[in-house]
PDB file of C-alpha atoms in Angstrom:
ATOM      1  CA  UNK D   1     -10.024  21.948  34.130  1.00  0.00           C
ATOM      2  CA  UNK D   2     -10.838  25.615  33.870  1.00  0.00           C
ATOM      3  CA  UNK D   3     -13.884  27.454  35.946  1.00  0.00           C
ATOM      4  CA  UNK D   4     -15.476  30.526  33.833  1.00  0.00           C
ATOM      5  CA  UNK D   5     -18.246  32.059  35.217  1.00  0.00           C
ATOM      6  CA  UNK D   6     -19.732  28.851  36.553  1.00  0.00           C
ATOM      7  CA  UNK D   7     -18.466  26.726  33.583  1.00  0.00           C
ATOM      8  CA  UNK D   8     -16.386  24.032  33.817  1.00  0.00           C
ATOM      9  CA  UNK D   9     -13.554  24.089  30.451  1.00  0.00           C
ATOM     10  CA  UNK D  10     -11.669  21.605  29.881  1.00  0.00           C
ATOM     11  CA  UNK D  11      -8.754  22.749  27.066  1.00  0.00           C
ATOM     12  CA  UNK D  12      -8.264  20.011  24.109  1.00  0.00           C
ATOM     13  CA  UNK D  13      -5.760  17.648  24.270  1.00  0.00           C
ATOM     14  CA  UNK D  14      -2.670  16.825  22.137  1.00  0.00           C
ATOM     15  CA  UNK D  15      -4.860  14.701  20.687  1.00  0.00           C
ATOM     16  CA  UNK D  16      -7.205  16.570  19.713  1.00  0.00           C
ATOM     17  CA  UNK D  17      -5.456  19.533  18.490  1.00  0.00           C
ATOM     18  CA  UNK D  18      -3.811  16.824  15.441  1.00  0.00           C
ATOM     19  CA  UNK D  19      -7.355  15.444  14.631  1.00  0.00           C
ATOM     20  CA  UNK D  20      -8.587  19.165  14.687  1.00  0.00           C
ATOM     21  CA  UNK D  21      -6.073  19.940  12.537  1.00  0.00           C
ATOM     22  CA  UNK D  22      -6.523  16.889  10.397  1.00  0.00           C
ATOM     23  CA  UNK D  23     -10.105  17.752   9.907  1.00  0.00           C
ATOM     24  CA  UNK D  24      -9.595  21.209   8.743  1.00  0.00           C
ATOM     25  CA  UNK D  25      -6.664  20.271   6.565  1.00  0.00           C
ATOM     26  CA  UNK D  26      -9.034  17.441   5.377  1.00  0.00           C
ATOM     27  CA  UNK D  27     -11.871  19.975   4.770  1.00  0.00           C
ATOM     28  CA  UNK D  28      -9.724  22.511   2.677  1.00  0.00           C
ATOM     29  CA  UNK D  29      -8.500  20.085   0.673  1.00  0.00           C
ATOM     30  CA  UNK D  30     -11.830  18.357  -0.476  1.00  0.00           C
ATOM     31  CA  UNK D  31     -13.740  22.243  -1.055  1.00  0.00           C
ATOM     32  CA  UNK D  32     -10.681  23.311  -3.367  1.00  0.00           C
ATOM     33  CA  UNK D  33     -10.903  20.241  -5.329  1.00  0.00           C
ATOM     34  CA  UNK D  34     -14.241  20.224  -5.488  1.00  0.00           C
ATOM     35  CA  UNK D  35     -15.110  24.057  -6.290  1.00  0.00           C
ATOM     36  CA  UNK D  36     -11.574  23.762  -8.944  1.00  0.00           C
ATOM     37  CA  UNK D  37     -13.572  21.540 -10.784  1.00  0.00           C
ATOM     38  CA  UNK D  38     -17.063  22.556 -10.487  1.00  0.00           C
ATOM     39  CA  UNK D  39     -15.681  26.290 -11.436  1.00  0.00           C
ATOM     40  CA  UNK D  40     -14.415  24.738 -14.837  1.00  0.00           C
ATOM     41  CA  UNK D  41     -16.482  22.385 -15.561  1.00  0.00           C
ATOM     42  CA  UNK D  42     -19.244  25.145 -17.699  1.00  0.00           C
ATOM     43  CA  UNK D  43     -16.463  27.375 -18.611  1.00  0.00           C
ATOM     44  CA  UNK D  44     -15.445  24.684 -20.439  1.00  0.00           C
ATOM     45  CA  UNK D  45     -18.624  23.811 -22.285  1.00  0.00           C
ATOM     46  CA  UNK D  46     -18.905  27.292 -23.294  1.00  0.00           C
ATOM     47  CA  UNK D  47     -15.527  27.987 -24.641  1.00  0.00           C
ATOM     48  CA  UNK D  48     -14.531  24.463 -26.276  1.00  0.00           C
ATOM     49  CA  UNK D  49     -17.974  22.527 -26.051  1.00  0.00           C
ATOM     50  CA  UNK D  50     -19.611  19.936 -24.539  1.00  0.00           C
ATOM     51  CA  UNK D  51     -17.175  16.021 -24.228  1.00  0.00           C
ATOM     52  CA  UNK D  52     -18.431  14.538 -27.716  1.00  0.00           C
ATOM     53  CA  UNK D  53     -16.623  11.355 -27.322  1.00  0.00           C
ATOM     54  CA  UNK D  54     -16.613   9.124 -24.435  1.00  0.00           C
ATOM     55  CA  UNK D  55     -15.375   5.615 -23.975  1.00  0.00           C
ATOM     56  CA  UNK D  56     -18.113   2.841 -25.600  1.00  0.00           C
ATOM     57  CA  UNK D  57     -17.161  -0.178 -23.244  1.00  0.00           C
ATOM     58  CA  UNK D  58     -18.153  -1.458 -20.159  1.00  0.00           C
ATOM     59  CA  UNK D  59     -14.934  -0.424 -17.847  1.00  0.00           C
ATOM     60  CA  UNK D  60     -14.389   2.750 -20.069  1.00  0.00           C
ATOM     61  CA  UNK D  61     -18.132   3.564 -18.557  1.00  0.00           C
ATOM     62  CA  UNK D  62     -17.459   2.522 -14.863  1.00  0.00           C
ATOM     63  CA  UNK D  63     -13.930   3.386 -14.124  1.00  0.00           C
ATOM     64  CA  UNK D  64     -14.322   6.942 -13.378  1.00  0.00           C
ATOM     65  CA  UNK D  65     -17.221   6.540 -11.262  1.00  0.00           C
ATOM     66  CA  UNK D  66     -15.026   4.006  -9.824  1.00  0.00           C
ATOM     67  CA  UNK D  67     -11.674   5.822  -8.762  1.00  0.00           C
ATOM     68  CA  UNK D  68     -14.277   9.250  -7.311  1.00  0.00           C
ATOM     69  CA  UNK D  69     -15.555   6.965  -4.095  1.00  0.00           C
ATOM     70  CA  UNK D  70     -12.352   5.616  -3.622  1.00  0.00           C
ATOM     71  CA  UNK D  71     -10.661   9.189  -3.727  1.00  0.00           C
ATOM     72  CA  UNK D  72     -12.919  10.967  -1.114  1.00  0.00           C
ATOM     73  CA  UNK D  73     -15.016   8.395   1.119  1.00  0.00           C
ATOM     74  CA  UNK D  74     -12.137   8.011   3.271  1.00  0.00           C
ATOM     75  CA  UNK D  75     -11.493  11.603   4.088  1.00  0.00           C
ATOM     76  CA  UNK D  76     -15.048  12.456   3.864  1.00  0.00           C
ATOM     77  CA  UNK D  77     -15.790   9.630   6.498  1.00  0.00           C
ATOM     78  CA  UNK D  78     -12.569  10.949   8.577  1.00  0.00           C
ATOM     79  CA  UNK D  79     -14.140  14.918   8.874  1.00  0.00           C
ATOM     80  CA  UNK D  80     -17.980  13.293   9.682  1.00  0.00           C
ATOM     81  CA  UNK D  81     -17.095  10.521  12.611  1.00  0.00           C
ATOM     82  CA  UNK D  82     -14.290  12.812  14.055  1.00  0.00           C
ATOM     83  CA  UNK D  83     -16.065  15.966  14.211  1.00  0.00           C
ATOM     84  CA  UNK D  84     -19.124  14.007  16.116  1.00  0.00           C
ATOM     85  CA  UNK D  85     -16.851  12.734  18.279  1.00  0.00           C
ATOM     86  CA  UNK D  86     -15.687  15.883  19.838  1.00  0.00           C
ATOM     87  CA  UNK D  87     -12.208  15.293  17.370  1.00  0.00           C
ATOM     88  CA  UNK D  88     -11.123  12.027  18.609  1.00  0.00           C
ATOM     89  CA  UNK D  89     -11.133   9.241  16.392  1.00  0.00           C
ATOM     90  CA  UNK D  90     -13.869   6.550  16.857  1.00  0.00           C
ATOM     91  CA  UNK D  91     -13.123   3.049  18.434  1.00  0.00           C
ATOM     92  CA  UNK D  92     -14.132   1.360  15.291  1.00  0.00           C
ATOM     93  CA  UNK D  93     -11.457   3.911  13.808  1.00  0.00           C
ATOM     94  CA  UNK D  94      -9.163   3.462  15.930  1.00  0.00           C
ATOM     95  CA  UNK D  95      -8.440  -0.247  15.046  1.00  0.00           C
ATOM     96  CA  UNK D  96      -7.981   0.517  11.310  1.00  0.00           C
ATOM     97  CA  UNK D  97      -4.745   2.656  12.839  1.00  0.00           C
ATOM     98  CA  UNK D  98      -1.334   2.532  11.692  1.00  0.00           C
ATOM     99  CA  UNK D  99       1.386   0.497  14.211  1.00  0.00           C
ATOM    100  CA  UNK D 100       2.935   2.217  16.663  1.00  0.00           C
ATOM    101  CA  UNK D 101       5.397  -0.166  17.289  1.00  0.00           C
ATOM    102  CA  UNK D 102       7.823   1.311  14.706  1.00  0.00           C
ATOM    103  CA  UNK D 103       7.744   4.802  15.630  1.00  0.00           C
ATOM    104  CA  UNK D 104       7.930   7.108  19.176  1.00  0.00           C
ATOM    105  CA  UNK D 105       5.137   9.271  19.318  1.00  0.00           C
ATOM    106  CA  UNK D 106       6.772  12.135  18.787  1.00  0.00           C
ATOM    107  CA  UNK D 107       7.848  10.993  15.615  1.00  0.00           C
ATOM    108  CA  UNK D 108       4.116  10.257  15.048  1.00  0.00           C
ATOM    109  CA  UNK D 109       3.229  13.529  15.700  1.00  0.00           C
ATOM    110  CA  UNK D 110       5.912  14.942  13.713  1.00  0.00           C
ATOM    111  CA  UNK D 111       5.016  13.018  10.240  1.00  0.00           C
ATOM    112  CA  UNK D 112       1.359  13.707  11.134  1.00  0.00           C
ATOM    113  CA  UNK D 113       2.110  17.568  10.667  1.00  0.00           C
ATOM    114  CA  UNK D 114       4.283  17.063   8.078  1.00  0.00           C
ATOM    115  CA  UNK D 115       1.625  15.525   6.297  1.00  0.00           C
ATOM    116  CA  UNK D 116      -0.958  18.086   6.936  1.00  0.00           C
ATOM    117  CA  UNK D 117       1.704  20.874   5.616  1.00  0.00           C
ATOM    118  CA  UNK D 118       2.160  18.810   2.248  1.00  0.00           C
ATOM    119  CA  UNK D 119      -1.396  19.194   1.749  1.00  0.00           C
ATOM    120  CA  UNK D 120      -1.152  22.342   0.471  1.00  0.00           C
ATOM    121  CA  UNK D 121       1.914  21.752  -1.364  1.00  0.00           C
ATOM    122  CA  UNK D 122      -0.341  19.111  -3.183  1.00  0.00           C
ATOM    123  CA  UNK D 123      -3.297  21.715  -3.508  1.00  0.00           C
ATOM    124  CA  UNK D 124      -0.444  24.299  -4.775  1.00  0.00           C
ATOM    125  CA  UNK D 125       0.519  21.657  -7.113  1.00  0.00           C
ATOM    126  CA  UNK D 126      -3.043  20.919  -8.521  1.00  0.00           C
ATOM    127  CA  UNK D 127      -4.169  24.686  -8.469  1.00  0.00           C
ATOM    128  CA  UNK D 128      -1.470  25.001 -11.183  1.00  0.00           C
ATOM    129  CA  UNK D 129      -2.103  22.290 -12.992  1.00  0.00           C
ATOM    130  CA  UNK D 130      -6.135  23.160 -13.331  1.00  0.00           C
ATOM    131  CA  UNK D 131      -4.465  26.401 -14.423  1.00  0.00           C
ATOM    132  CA  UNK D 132      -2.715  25.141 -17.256  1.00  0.00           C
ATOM    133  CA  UNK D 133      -5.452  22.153 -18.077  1.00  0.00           C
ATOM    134  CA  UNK D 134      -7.681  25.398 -18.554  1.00  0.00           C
ATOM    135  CA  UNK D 135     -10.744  24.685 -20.499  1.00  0.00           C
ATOM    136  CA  UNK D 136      -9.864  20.963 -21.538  1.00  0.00           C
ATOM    137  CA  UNK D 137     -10.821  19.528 -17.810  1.00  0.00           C
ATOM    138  CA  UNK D 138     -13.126  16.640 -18.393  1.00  0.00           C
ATOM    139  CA  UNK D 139     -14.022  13.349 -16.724  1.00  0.00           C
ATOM    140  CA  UNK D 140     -12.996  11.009 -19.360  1.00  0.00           C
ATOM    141  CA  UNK D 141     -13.793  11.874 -23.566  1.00  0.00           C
ATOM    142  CA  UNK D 142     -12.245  14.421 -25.776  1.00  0.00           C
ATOM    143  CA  UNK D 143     -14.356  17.922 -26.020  1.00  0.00           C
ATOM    144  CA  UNK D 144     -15.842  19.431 -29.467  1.00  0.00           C
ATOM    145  CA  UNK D 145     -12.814  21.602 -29.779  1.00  0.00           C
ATOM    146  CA  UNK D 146      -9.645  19.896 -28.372  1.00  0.00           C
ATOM    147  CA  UNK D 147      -5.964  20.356 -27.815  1.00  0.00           C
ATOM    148  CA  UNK D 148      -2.792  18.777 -26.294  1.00  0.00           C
ATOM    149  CA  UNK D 149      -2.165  20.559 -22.859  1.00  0.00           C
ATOM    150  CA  UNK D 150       1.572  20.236 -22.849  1.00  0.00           C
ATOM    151  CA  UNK D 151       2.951  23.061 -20.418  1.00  0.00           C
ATOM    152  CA  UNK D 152       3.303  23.322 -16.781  1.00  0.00           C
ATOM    153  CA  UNK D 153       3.143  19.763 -14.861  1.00  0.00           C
ATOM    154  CA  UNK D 154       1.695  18.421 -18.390  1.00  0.00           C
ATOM    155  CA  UNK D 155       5.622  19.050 -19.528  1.00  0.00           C
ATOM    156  CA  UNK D 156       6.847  16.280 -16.883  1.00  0.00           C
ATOM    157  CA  UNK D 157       3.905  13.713 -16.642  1.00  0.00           C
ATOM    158  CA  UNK D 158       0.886  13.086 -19.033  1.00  0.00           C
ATOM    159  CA  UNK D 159      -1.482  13.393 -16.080  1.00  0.00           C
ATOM    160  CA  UNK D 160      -0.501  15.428 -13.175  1.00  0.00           C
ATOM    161  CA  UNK D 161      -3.865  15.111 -11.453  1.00  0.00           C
ATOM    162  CA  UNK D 162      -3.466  11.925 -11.270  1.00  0.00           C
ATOM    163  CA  UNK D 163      -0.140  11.679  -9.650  1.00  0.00           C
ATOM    164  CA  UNK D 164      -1.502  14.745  -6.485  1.00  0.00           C
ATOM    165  CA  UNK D 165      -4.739  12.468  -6.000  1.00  0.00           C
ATOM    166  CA  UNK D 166      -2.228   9.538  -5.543  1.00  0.00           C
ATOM    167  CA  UNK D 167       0.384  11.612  -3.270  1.00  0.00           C
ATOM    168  CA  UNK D 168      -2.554  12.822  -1.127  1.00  0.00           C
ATOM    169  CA  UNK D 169      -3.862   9.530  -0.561  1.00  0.00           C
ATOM    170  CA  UNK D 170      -0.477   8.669   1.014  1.00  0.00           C
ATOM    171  CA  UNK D 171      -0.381  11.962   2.847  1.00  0.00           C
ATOM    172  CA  UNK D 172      -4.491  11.187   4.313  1.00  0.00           C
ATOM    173  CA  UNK D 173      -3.349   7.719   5.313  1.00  0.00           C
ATOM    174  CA  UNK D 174      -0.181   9.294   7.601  1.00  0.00           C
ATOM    175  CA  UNK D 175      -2.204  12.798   8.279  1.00  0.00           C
ATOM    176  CA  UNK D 176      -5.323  10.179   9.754  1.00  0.00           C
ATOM    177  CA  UNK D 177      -2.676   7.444  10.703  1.00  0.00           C
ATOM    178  CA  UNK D 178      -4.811   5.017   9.405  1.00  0.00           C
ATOM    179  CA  UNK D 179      -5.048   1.923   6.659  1.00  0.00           C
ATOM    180  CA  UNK D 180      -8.278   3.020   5.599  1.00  0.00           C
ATOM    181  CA  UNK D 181      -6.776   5.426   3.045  1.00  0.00           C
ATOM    182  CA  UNK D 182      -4.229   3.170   2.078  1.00  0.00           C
ATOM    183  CA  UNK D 183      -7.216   0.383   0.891  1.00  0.00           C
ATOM    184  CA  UNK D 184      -8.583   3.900  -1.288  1.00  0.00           C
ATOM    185  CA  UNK D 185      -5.215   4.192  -2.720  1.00  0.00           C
ATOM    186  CA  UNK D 186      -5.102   1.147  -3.816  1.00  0.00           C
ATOM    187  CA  UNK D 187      -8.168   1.094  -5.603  1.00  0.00           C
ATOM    188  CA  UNK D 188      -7.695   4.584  -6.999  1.00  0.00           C
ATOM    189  CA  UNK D 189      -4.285   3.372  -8.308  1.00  0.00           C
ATOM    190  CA  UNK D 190      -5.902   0.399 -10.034  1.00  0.00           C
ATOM    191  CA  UNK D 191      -8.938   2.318 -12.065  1.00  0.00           C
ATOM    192  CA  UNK D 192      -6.153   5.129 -13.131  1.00  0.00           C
ATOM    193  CA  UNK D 193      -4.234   2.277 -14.579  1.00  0.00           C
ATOM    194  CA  UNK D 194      -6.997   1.166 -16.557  1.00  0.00           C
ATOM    195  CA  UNK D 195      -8.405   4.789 -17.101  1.00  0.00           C
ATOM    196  CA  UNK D 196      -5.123   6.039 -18.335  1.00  0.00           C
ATOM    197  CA  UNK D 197      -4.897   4.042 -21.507  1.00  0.00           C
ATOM    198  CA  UNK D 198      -8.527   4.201 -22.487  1.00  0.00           C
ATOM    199  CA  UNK D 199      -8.328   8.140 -22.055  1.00  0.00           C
ATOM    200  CA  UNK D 200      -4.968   7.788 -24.490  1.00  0.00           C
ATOM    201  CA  UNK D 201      -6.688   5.646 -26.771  1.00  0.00           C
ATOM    202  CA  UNK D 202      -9.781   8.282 -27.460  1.00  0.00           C
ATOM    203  CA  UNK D 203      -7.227  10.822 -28.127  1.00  0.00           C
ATOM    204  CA  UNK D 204      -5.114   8.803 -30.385  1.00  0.00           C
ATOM    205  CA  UNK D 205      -8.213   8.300 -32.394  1.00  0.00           C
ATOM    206  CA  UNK D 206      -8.905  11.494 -33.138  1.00  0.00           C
ATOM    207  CA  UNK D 207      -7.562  12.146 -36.366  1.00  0.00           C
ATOM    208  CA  UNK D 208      -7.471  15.966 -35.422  1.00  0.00           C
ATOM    209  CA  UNK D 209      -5.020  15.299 -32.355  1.00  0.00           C
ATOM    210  CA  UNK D 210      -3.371  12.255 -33.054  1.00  0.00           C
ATOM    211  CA  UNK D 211       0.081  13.369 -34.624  1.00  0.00           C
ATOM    212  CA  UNK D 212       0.319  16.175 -31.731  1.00  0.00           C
ATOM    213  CA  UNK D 213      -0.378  13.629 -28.985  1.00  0.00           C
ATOM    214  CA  UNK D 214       1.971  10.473 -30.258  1.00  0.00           C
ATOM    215  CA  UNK D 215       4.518  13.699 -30.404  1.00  0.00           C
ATOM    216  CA  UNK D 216       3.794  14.585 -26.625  1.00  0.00           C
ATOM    217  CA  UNK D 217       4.228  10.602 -25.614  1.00  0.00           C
ATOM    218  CA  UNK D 218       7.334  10.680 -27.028  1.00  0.00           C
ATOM    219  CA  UNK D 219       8.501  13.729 -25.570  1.00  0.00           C
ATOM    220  CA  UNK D 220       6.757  12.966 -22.011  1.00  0.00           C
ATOM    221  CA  UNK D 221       6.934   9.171 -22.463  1.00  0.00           C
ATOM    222  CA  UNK D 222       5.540   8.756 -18.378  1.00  0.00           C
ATOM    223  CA  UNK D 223       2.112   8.736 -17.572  1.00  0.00           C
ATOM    224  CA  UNK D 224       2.121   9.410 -14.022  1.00  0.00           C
ATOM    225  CA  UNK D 225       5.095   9.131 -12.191  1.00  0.00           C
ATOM    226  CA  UNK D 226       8.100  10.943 -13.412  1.00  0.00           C
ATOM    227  CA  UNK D 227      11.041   7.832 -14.942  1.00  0.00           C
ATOM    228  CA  UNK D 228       8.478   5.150 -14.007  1.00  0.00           C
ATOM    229  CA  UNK D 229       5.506   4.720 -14.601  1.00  0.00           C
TER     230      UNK D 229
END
């Protein structure tokens, strides 16, 4: 304990300091996201139009409202309950936690920061990728004026986005050391497998981009992760 003018301090603790940082890294990653897309989202419609086809059935309608709550209510939940709780994690949190059996503390510690710094490798990552996606972002649909994105991450996997949004969601589960995450993952994982197809299948329907895009599947025949999937 410290005594300043009267006031008893007391300094955080390890502890702390890693859900501290776990909170901002948390925080920075869900505003960049957030503002990326919310920055392109009417540049689009005003350079290429307004999405002017969108999936017709049931799951086509559902799946990306699906795969959003999955993505963020873990990490949003994380930065709320932690931050109330003077940055230690809740009780009810607590028993969601990764074993410790497996692993020394340090070494804890150690893949907690590493996870924190891969982050904003991951942000890097999809900051470029927005780049190159430009003025084509959309949910799920094909816009009034289209066109195959093939350069940048787009040369190495069909949908880069969805391969960071994966990555992080292994990163939030070791940066929270927590299952939680890894339940979101799992469900994320699930509605981009069905998305993925359905968003391939609008495309190849589209007389306009069909020959360019069956070109770019054969010349970037993985959807997500690079020589497997």
């Amino acid at each position: 304990m410290y005594y300043i003018a009267g006031l008893t301090l007391g300094l955080p603790s390890s502890s702390q300091g890693l859900e501290g940082l776990a909170v901002f890294t948390t925080f920075r990653y869900i505003q960049y996201i957030v503002s990326g897309v919310r920055a392109i989202a009417p540049v689009a419609n005003a350079e290429v139009g307004p999405i002017r086809s969108t999936p017709t059935s049931f799951i086509g309608k559902i799946v990306s409202p699906m795969h959003g709550p999955s993505i963020f209510i873990p990490p949003v939940t994380y930065i709320i309950c932690v931050t109330f709780n003077r940055f230690a994690q809740p009780a009810w949190m607590q028993r969601m936690s990764l074993p410790d059996d497996y692993f020394q503390h340090e070494t804890e510690v150690g893949l907690r920061i590493a996870a924190y710094a891969l982050t904003f490798v991951v942000l890097e990552f999809s900051g470029r990728t927005f780049k190159h996606l430009g003025n084509q972002r959309h949910a799920i649909g094909r816009r009034k004026k289209p066109k195959v994105v093939q350069t940048g991450p787009y040369a190495v996997v069909r949908h880069p986005l969805y391969m960071s949004a994966l990555i992080q969601g292994v990163l939030f589960a070791l940066m929270f050391w927590s299952y939680a995450p890894i339940v979101g993952l799992g469900i994320t994982a699930g509605a981009f497998a069905v998305k993925m197809p359905i968003e391939e299948d609008l495309i190849m329907n589209d007389p306009v981009m069909a020959g360019e895009y069956r070109a770019y599947m054969q010349r970037v025949p993985t959807r997500i992760i690079p020589f497997l999937w």
